[in-house]
mmCIF file of C-alpha atoms in Angstrom:
data_model
loop_
_atom_site.group_PDB
_atom_site.id
_atom_site.type_symbol
_atom_site.label_atom_id
_atom_site.label_comp_id
_atom_site.label_asym_id
_atom_site.label_seq_id
_atom_site.Cartn_x
_atom_site.Cartn_y
_atom_site.Cartn_z
ATOM 1 C CA ASP A 1 0.042 -0.055 -0.016
ATOM 2 C CA GLY A 2 1.191 3.394 -0.826
ATOM 3 C CA GLY A 3 1.813 6.007 1.935
ATOM 4 C CA ILE A 4 3.613 8.081 4.487
ATOM 5 C CA THR A 5 5.468 6.601 7.471
ATOM 6 C CA GLN A 6 6.839 8.178 10.334
ATOM 7 C CA SER A 7 8.758 6.571 13.068
ATOM 8 C CA PRO A 8 8.927 6.531 15.870
ATOM 9 C CA LYS A 9 5.517 6.990 17.068
ATOM 10 C CA TYR A 10 6.554 8.369 20.621
ATOM 11 C CA LEU A 11 10.135 9.583 21.190
ATOM 12 C CA PHE A 12 11.538 10.902 24.515
ATOM 13 C CA ARG A 13 14.879 12.606 24.690
ATOM 14 C CA LYS A 14 16.883 14.495 27.230
ATOM 15 C CA GLU A 15 17.106 18.192 27.152
ATOM 16 C CA GLY A 16 20.271 19.227 24.974
ATOM 17 C CA GLN A 17 20.247 16.160 22.887
ATOM 18 C CA ASN A 18 19.704 16.326 18.977
ATOM 19 C CA VAL A 19 17.108 13.870 17.906
ATOM 20 C CA THR A 20 16.177 12.738 14.180
ATOM 21 C CA LEU A 21 12.345 12.037 13.183
ATOM 22 C CA SER A 22 12.056 9.790 10.124
ATOM 23 C CA CYS A 23 9.618 10.355 7.381
ATOM 24 C CA GLU A 24 9.546 8.267 4.479
ATOM 25 C CA GLN A 25 6.716 8.051 1.298
ATOM 26 C CA ASN A 26 6.273 5.592 -1.329
ATOM 27 C CA LEU A 27 3.776 7.712 -3.259
ATOM 28 C CA ASN A 28 6.078 8.964 -5.505
ATOM 29 C CA HIS A 29 5.470 12.586 -4.689
ATOM 30 C CA ASP A 30 7.924 15.263 -5.362
ATOM 31 C CA ALA A 31 7.199 17.712 -2.522
ATOM 32 C CA MET A 32 7.595 17.063 1.241
ATOM 33 C CA TYR A 33 6.858 18.916 4.392
ATOM 34 C CA TRP A 34 7.098 18.932 8.126
ATOM 35 C CA TYR A 35 5.075 20.514 10.511
ATOM 36 C CA ARG A 36 4.750 21.287 14.115
ATOM 37 C CA GLN A 37 1.409 20.929 16.076
ATOM 38 C CA ASP A 38 0.906 22.420 19.569
ATOM 39 C CA PRO A 39 -2.116 21.967 21.805
ATOM 40 C CA GLY A 40 -5.052 24.368 20.471
ATOM 41 C CA GLN A 41 -2.868 25.740 17.519
ATOM 42 C CA GLY A 42 -2.931 24.678 13.985
ATOM 43 C CA LEU A 43 -0.097 23.397 11.941
ATOM 44 C CA ARG A 44 3.146 25.440 11.627
ATOM 45 C CA LEU A 45 5.470 24.975 8.792
ATOM 46 C CA ILE A 46 9.070 24.054 9.537
ATOM 47 C CA TYR A 47 10.710 23.195 6.322
ATOM 48 C CA TYR A 48 9.628 21.970 2.948
ATOM 49 C CA SER A 49 11.167 20.505 -0.031
ATOM 50 C CA GLN A 50 10.044 20.616 -3.604
ATOM 51 C CA ILE A 51 12.608 18.276 -5.039
ATOM 52 C CA VAL A 52 15.573 16.149 -4.132
ATOM 53 C CA ASN A 53 18.744 17.948 -2.839
ATOM 54 C CA ASP A 54 16.728 21.247 -2.471
ATOM 55 C CA PHE A 55 14.678 22.556 0.692
ATOM 56 C CA GLN A 56 13.580 25.926 2.045
ATOM 57 C CA LYS A 57 12.770 27.283 5.444
ATOM 58 C CA GLY A 58 9.109 27.511 6.478
ATOM 59 C CA ASP A 59 7.593 29.691 9.277
ATOM 60 C CA ILE A 60 9.500 28.308 12.227
ATOM 61 C CA ALA A 61 12.817 26.745 10.887
ATOM 62 C CA GLU A 62 14.960 27.788 13.650
ATOM 63 C CA GLY A 63 16.478 24.992 15.757
ATOM 64 C CA TYR A 64 15.500 22.555 13.158
ATOM 65 C CA SER A 65 17.389 20.869 10.261
ATOM 66 C CA VAL A 66 16.625 18.531 7.282
ATOM 67 C CA SER A 67 17.782 16.873 4.273
ATOM 68 C CA ARG A 68 16.564 15.488 1.039
ATOM 69 C CA GLU A 69 18.916 13.027 -0.474
ATOM 70 C CA LYS A 70 16.449 10.669 -1.681
ATOM 71 C CA LYS A 71 12.868 11.371 -3.099
ATOM 72 C CA GLU A 72 11.366 9.068 -0.571
ATOM 73 C CA SER A 73 12.982 10.275 2.443
ATOM 74 C CA PHE A 74 12.856 13.565 4.212
ATOM 75 C CA PRO A 75 14.311 13.346 7.929
ATOM 76 C CA LEU A 76 13.819 16.188 10.483
ATOM 77 C CA THR A 77 16.540 16.858 12.945
ATOM 78 C CA VAL A 78 15.338 18.448 16.176
ATOM 79 C CA THR A 79 18.714 20.191 17.613
ATOM 80 C CA SER A 80 19.671 21.335 21.073
ATOM 81 C CA ALA A 81 18.841 25.020 19.739
ATOM 82 C CA GLN A 82 15.118 24.340 19.692
ATOM 83 C CA LYS A 83 13.976 26.064 22.745
ATOM 84 C CA ASN A 84 10.870 24.155 23.217
ATOM 85 C CA PRO A 85 10.745 20.910 21.051
ATOM 86 C CA THR A 86 8.105 19.081 23.001
ATOM 87 C CA ALA A 87 5.476 19.006 20.289
ATOM 88 C CA PHE A 88 3.502 16.699 17.645
ATOM 89 C CA TYR A 89 5.435 16.514 14.392
ATOM 90 C CA LEU A 90 3.782 15.749 11.250
ATOM 91 C CA CYS A 91 5.242 15.049 7.913
ATOM 92 C CA ALA A 92 3.418 15.487 4.538
ATOM 93 C CA SER A 93 4.099 15.092 0.880
ATOM 94 C CA SER A 94 2.376 16.320 -2.513
ATOM 95 C CA PRO A 95 2.326 15.214 -5.788
ATOM 96 C CA GLY A 96 3.163 18.888 -6.658
ATOM 97 C CA GLY A 97 -0.395 20.368 -6.623
ATOM 98 C CA ASP A 98 -2.140 21.721 -3.573
ATOM 99 C CA THR A 99 -3.210 18.858 -1.810
ATOM 100 C CA GLN A 100 -0.922 17.543 1.083
ATOM 101 C CA TYR A 101 -1.088 13.906 2.330
ATOM 102 C CA PHE A 102 -0.131 13.378 5.982
ATOM 103 C CA GLY A 103 1.742 10.740 7.919
ATOM 104 C CA PRO A 104 0.710 9.617 11.379
ATOM 105 C CA GLY A 105 2.896 11.712 13.263
ATOM 106 C CA THR A 106 5.570 11.603 16.004
ATOM 107 C CA ARG A 107 4.989 12.943 19.391
ATOM 108 C CA LEU A 108 8.161 14.177 21.048
ATOM 109 C CA THR A 109 8.666 14.639 24.354
ATOM 110 C CA VAL A 110 11.506 16.272 25.851
ATOM 111 C CA LEU A 111 12.532 15.567 29.737
ATOM 112 C CA ALA B 1 -2.494 37.953 2.957
ATOM 113 C CA GLN B 2 -4.071 34.675 3.311
ATOM 114 C CA SER B 3 -5.525 33.782 6.587
ATOM 115 C CA VAL B 4 -7.952 31.335 8.024
ATOM 116 C CA THR B 5 -10.352 31.591 10.992
ATOM 117 C CA GLN B 6 -12.362 28.871 12.440
ATOM 118 C CA LEU B 7 -15.147 30.123 14.692
ATOM 119 C CA GLY B 8 -15.642 28.003 17.732
ATOM 120 C CA SER B 9 -12.677 25.847 19.312
ATOM 121 C CA HIS B 10 -14.937 23.353 20.507
ATOM 122 C CA VAL B 11 -18.581 22.395 19.018
ATOM 123 C CA SER B 12 -20.628 19.632 20.904
ATOM 124 C CA VAL B 13 -23.756 18.093 19.043
ATOM 125 C CA SER B 14 -26.022 15.159 19.834
ATOM 126 C CA GLU B 15 -25.668 11.890 17.941
ATOM 127 C CA GLY B 16 -27.959 12.240 14.877
ATOM 128 C CA ALA B 17 -27.928 16.325 14.930
ATOM 129 C CA LEU B 18 -26.476 18.455 12.388
ATOM 130 C CA VAL B 19 -22.986 19.218 12.265
ATOM 131 C CA LEU B 20 -21.712 22.761 11.256
ATOM 132 C CA LEU B 21 -18.289 23.833 11.670
ATOM 133 C CA ARG B 22 -17.449 27.561 10.431
ATOM 134 C CA CYS B 23 -14.303 28.543 8.290
ATOM 135 C CA ASN B 24 -13.655 32.187 6.930
ATOM 136 C CA TYR B 25 -10.923 32.852 4.772
ATOM 137 C CA SER B 26 -9.207 35.827 3.467
ATOM 138 C CA SER B 27 -7.648 35.679 0.127
ATOM 139 C CA SER B 28 -6.474 38.148 -2.402
ATOM 140 C CA VAL B 29 -6.776 35.586 -5.299
ATOM 141 C CA PRO B 30 -9.369 32.667 -5.804
ATOM 142 C CA PRO B 31 -8.416 30.160 -3.227
ATOM 143 C CA TYR B 32 -8.057 26.561 -3.092
ATOM 144 C CA LEU B 33 -9.638 25.414 0.069
ATOM 145 C CA PHE B 34 -9.313 22.366 2.180
ATOM 146 C CA TRP B 35 -10.937 20.492 5.183
ATOM 147 C CA TYR B 36 -8.860 17.851 7.110
ATOM 148 C CA VAL B 37 -9.901 15.609 10.165
ATOM 149 C CA GLN B 38 -7.676 14.630 12.807
ATOM 150 C CA TYR B 39 -8.412 11.730 15.105
ATOM 151 C CA PRO B 40 -6.480 11.762 18.552
ATOM 152 C CA ASN B 41 -2.821 10.938 17.970
ATOM 153 C CA GLN B 42 -2.985 10.418 14.347
ATOM 154 C CA GLY B 43 -2.225 12.596 11.156
ATOM 155 C CA LEU B 44 -4.502 14.498 9.179
ATOM 156 C CA GLN B 45 -6.756 13.053 6.874
ATOM 157 C CA LEU B 46 -8.280 15.016 3.965
ATOM 158 C CA LEU B 47 -12.097 15.211 3.866
ATOM 159 C CA LEU B 48 -12.583 17.384 0.906
ATOM 160 C CA LYS B 49 -11.026 20.251 -1.118
ATOM 161 C CA TYR B 50 -12.473 23.046 -3.384
ATOM 162 C CA THR B 51 -10.727 24.110 -6.533
ATOM 163 C CA SER B 52 -12.947 26.543 -8.226
ATOM 164 C CA ALA B 53 -15.127 23.864 -9.743
ATOM 165 C CA ALA B 54 -18.543 23.122 -8.116
ATOM 166 C CA THR B 55 -19.323 25.492 -4.854
ATOM 167 C CA LEU B 56 -20.804 22.453 -3.150
ATOM 168 C CA VAL B 57 -18.221 20.100 -2.476
ATOM 169 C CA LYS B 58 -18.750 16.324 -1.039
ATOM 170 C CA GLY B 59 -16.204 14.643 0.585
ATOM 171 C CA ILE B 60 -15.872 11.319 2.641
ATOM 172 C CA ASN B 61 -17.834 10.316 5.628
ATOM 173 C CA GLY B 62 -20.852 12.117 4.592
ATOM 174 C CA PHE B 63 -19.242 15.393 5.198
ATOM 175 C CA GLU B 64 -19.707 18.399 2.326
ATOM 176 C CA ALA B 65 -18.776 22.249 2.519
ATOM 177 C CA GLU B 66 -19.979 25.017 0.565
ATOM 178 C CA PHE B 67 -17.765 27.651 -1.108
ATOM 179 C CA LYS B 68 -19.472 31.147 -0.692
ATOM 180 C CA LYS B 69 -17.310 34.005 -2.225
ATOM 181 C CA SER B 70 -19.571 36.795 -1.238
ATOM 182 C CA GLU B 71 -19.346 35.597 2.507
ATOM 183 C CA THR B 72 -15.656 34.302 2.054
ATOM 184 C CA SER B 73 -16.766 31.364 3.986
ATOM 185 C CA PHE B 74 -16.340 27.420 3.352
ATOM 186 C CA HIS B 75 -18.436 25.815 6.257
ATOM 187 C CA LEU B 76 -18.184 22.220 6.737
ATOM 188 C CA THR B 77 -21.573 20.423 7.300
ATOM 189 C CA LYS B 78 -22.883 16.908 7.943
ATOM 190 C CA PRO B 79 -26.486 16.112 8.144
ATOM 191 C CA SER B 80 -26.266 13.677 10.875
ATOM 192 C CA ALA B 81 -23.687 13.253 13.477
ATOM 193 C CA HIS B 82 -22.068 9.965 14.382
ATOM 194 C CA MET B 83 -20.071 9.144 17.471
ATOM 195 C CA ARG B 84 -17.050 8.432 15.176
ATOM 196 C CA ASP B 85 -17.275 11.749 13.863
ATOM 197 C CA ALA B 86 -15.706 13.108 17.068
ATOM 198 C CA ALA B 87 -12.346 14.402 16.060
ATOM 199 C CA GLU B 88 -10.585 17.838 15.393
ATOM 200 C CA TYR B 89 -11.152 19.467 12.191
ATOM 201 C CA PHE B 90 -8.899 21.660 10.260
ATOM 202 C CA CYS B 91 -9.694 24.083 7.483
ATOM 203 C CA ALA B 92 -6.964 25.296 5.232
ATOM 204 C CA VAL B 93 -6.229 27.754 2.343
ATOM 205 C CA SER B 94 -3.724 27.330 -0.483
ATOM 206 C CA LYS B 95 -1.495 30.334 -0.706
ATOM 207 C CA PRO B 96 1.158 30.879 -3.392
ATOM 208 C CA SER B 97 4.670 31.576 -2.105
ATOM 209 C CA GLY B 98 7.971 31.161 -3.698
ATOM 210 C CA GLY B 99 6.854 28.940 -6.469
ATOM 211 C CA TYR B 100 4.843 26.420 -4.475
ATOM 212 C CA ASN B 101 1.366 26.598 -2.878
ATOM 213 C CA LYS B 102 1.579 26.915 0.843
ATOM 214 C CA LEU B 103 -0.997 25.623 3.114
ATOM 215 C CA ILE B 104 -2.162 28.080 5.771
ATOM 216 C CA PHE B 105 -4.054 26.263 8.542
ATOM 217 C CA GLY B 106 -6.927 27.452 10.971
ATOM 218 C CA ALA B 107 -6.524 26.577 14.691
ATOM 219 C CA GLY B 108 -8.869 24.000 14.571
ATOM 220 C CA THR B 109 -12.379 23.023 15.814
ATOM 221 C CA ARG B 110 -12.790 20.015 18.238
ATOM 222 C CA LEU B 111 -16.051 18.252 17.629
ATOM 223 C CA ALA B 112 -17.568 16.271 20.648
ATOM 224 C CA VAL B 113 -20.375 14.040 19.827
ATOM 225 C CA HIS B 114 -22.480 12.775 22.683
ATOM 226 C CA PRO B 115 -25.114 10.096 23.048
#
């Protein structure tokens, strides 16, 4: 079945540690996105990539980094510079139009 | 600038009652509009989208939305609520940005359905 997978579903890390969230898609979509979701708020865009080896900052990129070495994969690293990293992180992909399709999410908790 | 306002962060209905979730947008160009649903601890699932064809858009799970340009609204409705409709619903508008279409999300409306 085609889809978007994110792993792990739950992630716990100590303060000051970097952590990498995985996002993989087998939909053959060119564009991929990372969003952050906090309680009572909508989704905020962290980074996006329209094509392999290219990505752009979204609205809240500080403290995050990404790579896009393969079309299928768009990992997100939450660095120690991110002041408040505890959140629900959602990955999405798009075939190039407007519609985005979302993965199941990773809940990151920093202890 | 494009933005999305969802009126009511929480809506509660009885099972079998009409569901009405409100969304107003601001856009300088004819927009693409979306409704997504999110069940607890899951990702977002596309319910329906408006792309300037018919103004009444039918989606999955019995939901539909009507685009009203004069009111800049895109309200989501369902004639009869089921318990399984309890979830959070997000309205989004597509905004051209740097060569791609960015989605701007509303803050969401949490729908509760009680027996």
